[in-house]
Coordinates of C-alpha atoms and ligand atoms in Angstrom, one line a residue:
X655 CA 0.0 0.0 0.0
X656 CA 1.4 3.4 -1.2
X657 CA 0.9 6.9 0.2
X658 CA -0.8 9.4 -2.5
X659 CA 1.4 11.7 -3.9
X660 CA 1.7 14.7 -2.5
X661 CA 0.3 13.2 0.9
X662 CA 2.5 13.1 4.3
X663 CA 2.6 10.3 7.0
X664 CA 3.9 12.5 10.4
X665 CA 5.7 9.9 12.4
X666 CA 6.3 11.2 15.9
X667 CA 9.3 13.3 14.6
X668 CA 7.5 15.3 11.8
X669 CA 4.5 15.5 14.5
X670 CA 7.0 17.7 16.7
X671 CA 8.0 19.6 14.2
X672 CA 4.2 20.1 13.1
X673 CA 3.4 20.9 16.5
X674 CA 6.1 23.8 17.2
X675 CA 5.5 25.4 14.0
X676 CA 1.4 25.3 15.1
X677 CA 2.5 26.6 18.5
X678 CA 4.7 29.5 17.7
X679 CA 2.0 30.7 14.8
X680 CA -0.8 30.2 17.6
X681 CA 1.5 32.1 19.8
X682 CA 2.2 35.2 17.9
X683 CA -1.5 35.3 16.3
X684 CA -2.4 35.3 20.1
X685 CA 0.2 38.1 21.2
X686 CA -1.4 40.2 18.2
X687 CA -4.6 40.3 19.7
X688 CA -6.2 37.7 16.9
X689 CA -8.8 34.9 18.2
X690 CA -9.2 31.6 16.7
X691 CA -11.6 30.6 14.9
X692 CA -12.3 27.4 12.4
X693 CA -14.2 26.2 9.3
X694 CA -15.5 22.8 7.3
X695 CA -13.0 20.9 5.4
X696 CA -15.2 20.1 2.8
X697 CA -17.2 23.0 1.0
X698 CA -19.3 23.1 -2.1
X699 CA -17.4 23.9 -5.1
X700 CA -19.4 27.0 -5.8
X701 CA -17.9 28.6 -3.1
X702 CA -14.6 28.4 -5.1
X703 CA -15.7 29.1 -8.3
X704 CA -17.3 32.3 -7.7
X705 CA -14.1 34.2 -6.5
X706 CA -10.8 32.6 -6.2
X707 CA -9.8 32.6 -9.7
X708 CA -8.3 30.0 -12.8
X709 CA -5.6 29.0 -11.0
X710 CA -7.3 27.6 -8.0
X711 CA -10.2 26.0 -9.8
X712 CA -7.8 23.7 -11.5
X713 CA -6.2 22.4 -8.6
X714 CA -9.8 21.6 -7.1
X715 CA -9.8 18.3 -5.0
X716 CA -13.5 17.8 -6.1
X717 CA -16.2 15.1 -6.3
X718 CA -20.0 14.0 -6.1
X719 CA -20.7 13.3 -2.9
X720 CA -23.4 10.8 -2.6
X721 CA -26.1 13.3 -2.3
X722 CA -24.9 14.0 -5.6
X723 CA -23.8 17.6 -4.3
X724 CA -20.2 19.0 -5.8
X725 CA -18.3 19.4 -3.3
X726 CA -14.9 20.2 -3.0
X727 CA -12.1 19.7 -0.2
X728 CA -10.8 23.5 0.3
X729 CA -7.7 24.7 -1.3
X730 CA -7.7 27.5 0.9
X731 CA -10.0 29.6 3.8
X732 CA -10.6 33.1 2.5
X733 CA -13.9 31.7 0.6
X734 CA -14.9 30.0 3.7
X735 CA -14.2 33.3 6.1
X736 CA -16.4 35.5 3.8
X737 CA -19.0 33.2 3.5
X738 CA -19.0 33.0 7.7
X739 CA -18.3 36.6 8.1
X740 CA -21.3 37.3 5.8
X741 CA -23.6 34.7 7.8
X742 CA -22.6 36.1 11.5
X743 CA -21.3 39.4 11.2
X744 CA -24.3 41.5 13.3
X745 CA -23.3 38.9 16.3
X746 CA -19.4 40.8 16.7
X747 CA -17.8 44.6 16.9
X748 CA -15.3 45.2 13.9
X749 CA -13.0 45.0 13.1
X750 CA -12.4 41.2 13.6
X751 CA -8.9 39.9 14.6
X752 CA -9.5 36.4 13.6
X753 CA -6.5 33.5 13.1
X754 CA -6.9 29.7 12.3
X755 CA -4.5 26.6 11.3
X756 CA -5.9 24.1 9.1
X757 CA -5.2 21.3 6.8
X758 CA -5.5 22.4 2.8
X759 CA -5.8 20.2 -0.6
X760 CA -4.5 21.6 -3.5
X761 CA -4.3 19.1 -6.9
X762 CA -1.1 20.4 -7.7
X763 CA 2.2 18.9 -9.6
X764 CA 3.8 17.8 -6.7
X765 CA 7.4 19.5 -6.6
X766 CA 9.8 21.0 -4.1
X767 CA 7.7 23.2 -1.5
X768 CA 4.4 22.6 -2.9
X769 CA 2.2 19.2 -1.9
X770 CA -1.3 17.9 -2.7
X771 CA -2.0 18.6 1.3
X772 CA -0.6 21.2 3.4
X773 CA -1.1 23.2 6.7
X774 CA -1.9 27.2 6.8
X775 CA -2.3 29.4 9.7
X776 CA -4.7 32.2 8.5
X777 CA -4.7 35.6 10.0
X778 CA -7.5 38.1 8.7
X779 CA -8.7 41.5 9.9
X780 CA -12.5 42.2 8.7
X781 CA -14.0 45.2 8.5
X782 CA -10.9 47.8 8.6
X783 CA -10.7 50.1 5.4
X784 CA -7.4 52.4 7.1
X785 CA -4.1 51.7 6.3
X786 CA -3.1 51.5 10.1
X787 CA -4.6 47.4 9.4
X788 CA -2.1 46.5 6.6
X789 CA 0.6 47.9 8.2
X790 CA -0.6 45.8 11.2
X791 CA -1.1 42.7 8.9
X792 CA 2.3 42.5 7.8
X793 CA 3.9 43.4 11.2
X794 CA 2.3 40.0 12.0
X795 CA 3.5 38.5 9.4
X796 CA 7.1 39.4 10.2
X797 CA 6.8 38.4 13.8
X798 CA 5.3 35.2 13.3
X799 CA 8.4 34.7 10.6
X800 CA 10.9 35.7 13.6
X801 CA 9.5 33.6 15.9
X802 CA 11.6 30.7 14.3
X803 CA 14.5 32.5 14.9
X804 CA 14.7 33.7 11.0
X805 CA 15.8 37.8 10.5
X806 CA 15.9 40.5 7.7
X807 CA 19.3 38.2 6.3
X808 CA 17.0 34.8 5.9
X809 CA 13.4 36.2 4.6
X810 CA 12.0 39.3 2.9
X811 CA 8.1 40.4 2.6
X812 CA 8.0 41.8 -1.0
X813 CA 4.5 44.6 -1.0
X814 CA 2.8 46.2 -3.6
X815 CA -0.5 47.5 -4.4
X816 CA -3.0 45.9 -6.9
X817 CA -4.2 49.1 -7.8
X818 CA -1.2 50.7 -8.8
X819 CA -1.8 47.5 -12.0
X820 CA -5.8 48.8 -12.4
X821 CA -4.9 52.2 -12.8
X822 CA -2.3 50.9 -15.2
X823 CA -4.8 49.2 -17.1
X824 CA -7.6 51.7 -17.1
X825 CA -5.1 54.2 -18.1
X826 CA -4.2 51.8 -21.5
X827 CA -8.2 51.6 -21.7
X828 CA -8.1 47.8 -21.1
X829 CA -11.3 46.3 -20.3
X830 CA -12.3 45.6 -17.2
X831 CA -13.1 41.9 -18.2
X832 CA -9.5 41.3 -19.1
X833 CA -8.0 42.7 -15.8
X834 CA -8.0 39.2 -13.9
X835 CA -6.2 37.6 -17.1
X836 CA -3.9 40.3 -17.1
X837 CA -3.2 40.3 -13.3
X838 CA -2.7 36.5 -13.9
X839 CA 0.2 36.6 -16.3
X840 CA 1.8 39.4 -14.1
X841 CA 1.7 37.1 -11.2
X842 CA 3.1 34.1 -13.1
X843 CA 6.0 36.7 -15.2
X844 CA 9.0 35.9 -12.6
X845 CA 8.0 32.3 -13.2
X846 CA 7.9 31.8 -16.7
X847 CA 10.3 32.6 -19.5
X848 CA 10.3 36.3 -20.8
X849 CA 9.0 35.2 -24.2
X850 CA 6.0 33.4 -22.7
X851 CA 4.6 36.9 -20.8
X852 CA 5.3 39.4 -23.8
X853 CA 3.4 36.7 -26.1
X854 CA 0.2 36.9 -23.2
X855 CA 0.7 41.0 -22.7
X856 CA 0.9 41.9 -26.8
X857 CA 1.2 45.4 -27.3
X858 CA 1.1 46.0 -23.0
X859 CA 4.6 43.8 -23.0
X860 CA 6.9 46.8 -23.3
X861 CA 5.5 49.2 -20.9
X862 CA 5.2 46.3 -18.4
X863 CA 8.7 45.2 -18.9
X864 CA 9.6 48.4 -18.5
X865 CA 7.3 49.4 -15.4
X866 CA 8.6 46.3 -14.2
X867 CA 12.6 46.9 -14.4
X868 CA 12.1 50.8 -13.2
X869 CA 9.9 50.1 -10.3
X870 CA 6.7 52.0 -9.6
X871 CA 5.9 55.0 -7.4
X872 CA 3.0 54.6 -5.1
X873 CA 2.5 56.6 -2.1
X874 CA 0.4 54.3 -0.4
X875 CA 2.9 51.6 0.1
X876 CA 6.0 54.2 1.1
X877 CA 3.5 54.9 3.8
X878 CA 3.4 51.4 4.7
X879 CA 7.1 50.8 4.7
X880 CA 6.7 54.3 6.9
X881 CA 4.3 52.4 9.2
X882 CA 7.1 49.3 9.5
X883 CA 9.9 51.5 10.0
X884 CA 8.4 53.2 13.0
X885 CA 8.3 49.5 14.2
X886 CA 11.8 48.4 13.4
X887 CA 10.2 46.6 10.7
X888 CA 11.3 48.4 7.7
X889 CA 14.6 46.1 7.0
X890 CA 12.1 42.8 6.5
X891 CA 10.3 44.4 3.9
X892 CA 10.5 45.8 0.1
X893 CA 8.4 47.1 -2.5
X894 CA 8.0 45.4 -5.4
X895 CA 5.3 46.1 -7.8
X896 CA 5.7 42.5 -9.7
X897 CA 3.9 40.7 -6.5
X898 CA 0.4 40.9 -7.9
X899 CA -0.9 37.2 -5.8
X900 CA -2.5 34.5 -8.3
X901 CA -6.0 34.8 -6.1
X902 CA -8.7 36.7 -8.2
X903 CA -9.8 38.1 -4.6
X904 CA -7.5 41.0 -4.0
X905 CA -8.2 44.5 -4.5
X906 CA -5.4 46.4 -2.9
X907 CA -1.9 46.2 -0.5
X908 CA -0.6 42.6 -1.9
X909 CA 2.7 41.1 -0.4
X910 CA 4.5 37.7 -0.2
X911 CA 7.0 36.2 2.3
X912 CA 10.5 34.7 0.2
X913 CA 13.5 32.9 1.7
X914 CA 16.2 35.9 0.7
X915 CA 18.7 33.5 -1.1
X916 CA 15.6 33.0 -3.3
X917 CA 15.7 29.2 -3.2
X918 CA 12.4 28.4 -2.3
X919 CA 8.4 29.2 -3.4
X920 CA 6.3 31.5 -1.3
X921 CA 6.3 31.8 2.3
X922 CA 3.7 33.6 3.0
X923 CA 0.7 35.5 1.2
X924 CA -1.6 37.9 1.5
X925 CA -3.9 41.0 1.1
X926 CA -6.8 43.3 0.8
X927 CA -9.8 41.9 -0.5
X928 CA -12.2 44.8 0.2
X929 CA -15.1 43.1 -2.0
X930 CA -15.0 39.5 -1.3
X931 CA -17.5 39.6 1.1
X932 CA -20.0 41.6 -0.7
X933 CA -19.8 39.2 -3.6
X934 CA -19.9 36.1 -2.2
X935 CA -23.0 37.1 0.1
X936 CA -24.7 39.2 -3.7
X937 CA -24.2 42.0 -1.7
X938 CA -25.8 41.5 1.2
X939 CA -22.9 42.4 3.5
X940 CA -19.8 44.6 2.3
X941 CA -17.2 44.7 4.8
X942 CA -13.4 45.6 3.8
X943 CA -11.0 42.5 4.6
X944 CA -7.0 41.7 4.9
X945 CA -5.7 39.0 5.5
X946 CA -2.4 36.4 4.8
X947 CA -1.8 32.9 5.0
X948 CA 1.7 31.1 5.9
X949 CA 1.7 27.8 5.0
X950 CA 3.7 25.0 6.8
X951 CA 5.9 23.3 4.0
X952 CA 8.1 26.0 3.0
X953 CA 8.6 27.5 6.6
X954 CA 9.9 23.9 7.1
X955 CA 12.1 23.4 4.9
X956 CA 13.3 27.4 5.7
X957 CA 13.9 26.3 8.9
X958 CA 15.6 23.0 8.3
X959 CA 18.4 25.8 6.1
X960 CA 18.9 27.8 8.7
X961 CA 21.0 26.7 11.6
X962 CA 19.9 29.3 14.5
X963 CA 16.5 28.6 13.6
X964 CA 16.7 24.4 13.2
X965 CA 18.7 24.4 16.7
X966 CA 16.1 26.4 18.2
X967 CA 13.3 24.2 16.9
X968 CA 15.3 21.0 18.4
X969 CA 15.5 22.8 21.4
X970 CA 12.0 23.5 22.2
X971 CA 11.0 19.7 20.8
X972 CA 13.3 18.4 23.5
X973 CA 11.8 20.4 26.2
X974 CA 8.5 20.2 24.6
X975 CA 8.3 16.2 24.7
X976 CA 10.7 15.9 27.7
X977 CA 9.1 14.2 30.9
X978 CA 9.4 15.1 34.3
X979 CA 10.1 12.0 36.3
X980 CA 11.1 8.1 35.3
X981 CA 10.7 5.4 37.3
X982 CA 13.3 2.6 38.1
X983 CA 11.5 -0.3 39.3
X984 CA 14.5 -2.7 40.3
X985 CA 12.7 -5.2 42.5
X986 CA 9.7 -6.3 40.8
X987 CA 8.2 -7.0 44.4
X988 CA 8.0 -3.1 44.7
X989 CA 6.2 -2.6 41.0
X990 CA 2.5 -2.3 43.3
X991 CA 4.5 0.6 45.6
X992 CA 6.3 2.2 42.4
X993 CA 2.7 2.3 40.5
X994 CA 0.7 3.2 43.4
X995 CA 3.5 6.6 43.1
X996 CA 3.2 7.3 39.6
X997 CA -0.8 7.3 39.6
X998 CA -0.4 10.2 42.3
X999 CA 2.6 11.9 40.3
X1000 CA 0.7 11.9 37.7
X1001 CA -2.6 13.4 38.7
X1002 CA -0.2 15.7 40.3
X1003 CA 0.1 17.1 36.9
X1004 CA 3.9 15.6 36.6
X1005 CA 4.4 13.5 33.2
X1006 CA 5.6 10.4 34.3
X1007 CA 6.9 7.0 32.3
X1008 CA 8.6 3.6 33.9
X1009 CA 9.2 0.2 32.0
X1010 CA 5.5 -1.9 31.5
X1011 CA 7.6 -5.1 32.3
X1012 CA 10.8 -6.4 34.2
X1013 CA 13.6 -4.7 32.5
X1014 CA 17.0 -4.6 33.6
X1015 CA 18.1 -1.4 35.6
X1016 CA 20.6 -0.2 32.9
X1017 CA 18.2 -0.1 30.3
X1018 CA 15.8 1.5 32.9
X1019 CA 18.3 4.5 33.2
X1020 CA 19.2 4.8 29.4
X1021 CA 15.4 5.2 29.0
X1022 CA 15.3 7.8 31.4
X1023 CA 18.1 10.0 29.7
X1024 CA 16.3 8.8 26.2
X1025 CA 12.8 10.5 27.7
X1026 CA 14.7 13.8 28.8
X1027 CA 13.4 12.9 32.4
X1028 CA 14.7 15.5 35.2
X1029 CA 14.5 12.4 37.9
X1030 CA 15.1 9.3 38.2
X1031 CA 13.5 7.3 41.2
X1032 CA 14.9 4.1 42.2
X1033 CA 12.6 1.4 44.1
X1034 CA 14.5 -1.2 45.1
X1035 CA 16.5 -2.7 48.2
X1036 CA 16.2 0.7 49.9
X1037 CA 12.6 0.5 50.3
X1038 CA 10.8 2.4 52.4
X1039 CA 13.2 4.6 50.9
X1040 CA 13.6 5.2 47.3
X1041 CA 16.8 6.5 45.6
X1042 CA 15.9 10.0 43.7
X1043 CA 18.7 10.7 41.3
X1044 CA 18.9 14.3 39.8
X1045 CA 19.7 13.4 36.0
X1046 CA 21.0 16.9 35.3
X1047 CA 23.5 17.3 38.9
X1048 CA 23.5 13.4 39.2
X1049 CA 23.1 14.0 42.9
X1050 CA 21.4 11.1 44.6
X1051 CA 19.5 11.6 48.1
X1052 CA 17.6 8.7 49.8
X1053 CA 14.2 9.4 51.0
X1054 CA 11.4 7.6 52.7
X1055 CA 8.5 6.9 50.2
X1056 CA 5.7 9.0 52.2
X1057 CA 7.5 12.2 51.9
X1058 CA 8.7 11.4 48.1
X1059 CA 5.5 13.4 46.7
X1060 CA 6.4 16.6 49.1
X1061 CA 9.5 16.2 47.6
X1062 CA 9.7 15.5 44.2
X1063 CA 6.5 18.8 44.5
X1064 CA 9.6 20.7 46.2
X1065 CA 11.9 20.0 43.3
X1066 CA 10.2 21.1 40.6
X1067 CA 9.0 24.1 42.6
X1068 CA 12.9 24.9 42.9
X1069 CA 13.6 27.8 40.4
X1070 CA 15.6 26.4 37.4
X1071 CA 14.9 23.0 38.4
X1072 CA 13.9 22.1 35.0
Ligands
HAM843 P1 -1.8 31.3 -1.2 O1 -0.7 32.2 -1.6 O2 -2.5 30.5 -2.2 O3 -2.8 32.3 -0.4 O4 -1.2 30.3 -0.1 C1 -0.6 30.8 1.1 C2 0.6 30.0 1.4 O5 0.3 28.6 1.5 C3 1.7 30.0 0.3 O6 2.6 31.1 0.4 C4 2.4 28.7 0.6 O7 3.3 28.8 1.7 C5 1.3 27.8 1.1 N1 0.8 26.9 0.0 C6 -0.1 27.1 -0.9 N2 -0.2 26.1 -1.7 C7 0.6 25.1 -1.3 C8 0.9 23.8 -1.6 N3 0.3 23.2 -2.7 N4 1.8 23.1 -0.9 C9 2.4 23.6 0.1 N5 2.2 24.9 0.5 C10 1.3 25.6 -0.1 C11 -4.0 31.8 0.1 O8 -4.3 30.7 0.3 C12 -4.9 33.0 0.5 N6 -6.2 32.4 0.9 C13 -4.2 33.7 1.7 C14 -5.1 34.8 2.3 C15 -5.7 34.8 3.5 N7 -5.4 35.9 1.7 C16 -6.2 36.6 2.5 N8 -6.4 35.9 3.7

């Protein structure tokens, strides 16, 4: 039996490594004021087809379910977020704060970075038309990015501003209808061979080419790099007008999050998508959005590059999984005593392991150094003392077993006992 492509198995290892990326995005989403909130896994297709654009309609993981509804697993949770915003927005003050981490399915060529499944944490603001929320936005962004450990040398956000291409457009008197298209081939030009994009833009190729090499000027995102700077932000980020985001959603401030040595796909991505809302509920409810999504598979693979931030990931793992107490049962006659201890240890809030069956003493103490255990406690000849051993000082004290839960509670009271 063969995994799908583009599916992961997380053995324990990949399940730490999960977890601390999950924590730390949790984390900083929290310190930013965001709350959590969550959506279906499976929506109907519709949802997608309306808004998201080409691109993401292609990679639909869809089907028939067997009330013969499409239905289609979600490629991403913008779609979803409007759709809930526009069903429960009367029942909350705006703007929203709100963050999630899900799972994603995405029919994609499988290739370095990007999988058939992948995790995201979300971060949106809803209902916020001033600036003072993009600048906000990516601020989080950054922070959540230098919560691994990663700085201004390892990642860059790259802005720019959707409507600095619409004015572009209306100015060349290009139908509205073809914007998307246009916006499309933009998005895809750093990607594909030069040739490719001037056949898609025709007679637009040489002013883009050209817009593209000299930069543009747009005072709204100089007073967004303004915003960062007051934060000692301004070094993670830089304007670049070729980010235009494949999503058909955005309307304004885009941006993406890149690996500086430029060896990997995307980050991070994100922006304003003031009319989302309003469309997907046929204008029922209009409420300006932002919002960005990190997902899990680069950032992994970042982090794995970088050595300050792959020894702090190992570090918090270890301390992370690491228990508190092992113990050594050396006579079997005192198993009944040892487990009587452990069942109070543990509903003492202390994580506790010890060998299910006779096991020499040896392999009892590599176990405990295996498990990261702060103690080690012996019950053996002693009894009714037991031997607590201090794995870190490998001091050893004998004490009698009704005042080993005062104790071992005294211990890991003791400041920078663990
Ligand atoms: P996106 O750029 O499609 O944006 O995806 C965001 C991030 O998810 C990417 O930068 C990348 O790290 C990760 N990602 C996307 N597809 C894959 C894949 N097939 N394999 C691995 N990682 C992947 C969105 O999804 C928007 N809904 C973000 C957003 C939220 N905009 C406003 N709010």
């Amino acid at each position: 039996m063969q995994i799908l492509p583009g599916f992961r198995d997380f053995l324990p290892e990949d399940c730490a490594r999960r977890n601390y990326i999950f924590s730390r995005w949790r984390e900083v989403a929290c310190r930013y004021g965001f709350v959590e909130w969550e959506g279906p896994p499976l929506e109907p297709t519709a949802l997608y087809k309306k808004k998201s654009g080409e691109e993401i309609i292609d990679q639909l993981f869809n089907f028939t379910d067997k009330g013969e509804r499409e239905v289609a697993l979600r490629p991403e949770l913008t779609p979803t977020l409007a759709r809930v915003i526009a069903a429960h927005e009367r029942e909350f003050k705006k703007p929203l704060k709100w963050f999630s981490i899900g799972q994603f399915f995405r029919y994609e060529k499988q290739q370095r970075g990007r999988l058939r499944e992948h995790f995201q944490l979300n971060c949106d603001i809803i209902g916020e038309p001033d600036l003072g929320a993009d600048i906000e936005l990516v601020a989080l962004c950054i922070d959540v990015l230098r919560a691994f450990g990663l700085t201004e040398k390892d990642f860059v956000v790259r802005i720019s501003d959707r409507e600095f291409w619409t004015d572009f457009l209306r100015e060349k008197n290009v139908p509205a209808d073809r914007w998307d298209e246009f916006l499309q081939t933009i998005d895809k030009s750093g990607r594909e061979p030069r040739e490719m994009t001037a056949r898609k833009l025709g007679n637009l190729a040489d002013p883009v080419f050209a817009t593209l090499k000299n930069g543009g000027k747009s005072e709204k995102l100089d007073k967004l790099v303004d915003g960062l700077r007051g934060r000692g932000l301004a070094d993670f980020v830089s304007i670049d007008i070729g980010i235009v985001r494949g999503l058909a959603y955005y309307t304004g401030m885009v941006f993406e999050a890149f690996d500086r040595a430029g060896k990997f796909r995307a980050i991070a991505g994100g922006g304003r998508y003031d009319n989302l809302i309003a469309q997907l509920s046929d204008g029922a409810v209009s409420l300006a959005a932002l919002g960005f999504a990190m997902g899990d598979v680069v950032l992994g693979e970042l982090i794995n590059e970088i050595l300050r931030a792959s020894e702090a990931m190992l570090k918090a793992i270890a301390s992370a999984r690491a228990i508190d107490v092992y113990v050594v049962i050396a006579k079997e006659e005192r198993r009944a005593d040892a487990l009587r201890h452990i069942q109070q240890l543990r509903d003492g809030g202390y994580r506790v392991d010890y060998p299910l069956s006779p096991t020499k003493v040896g392999r009892q103490f590599q176990a405990a150094e295996d498990a990261g255990a702060a103690l080690a406690i012996l019950y053996g000849d002693e009894w009714p003392q037991v031997k607590v051993k201090n794995l870190t000082t490998r001091e050893e004290s004998l004490i009698d077993h009704r005042a080993l839960l005062d104790s071992v509670t005294k211990f890991f009271n003791m400041p920078g006992s663990v």
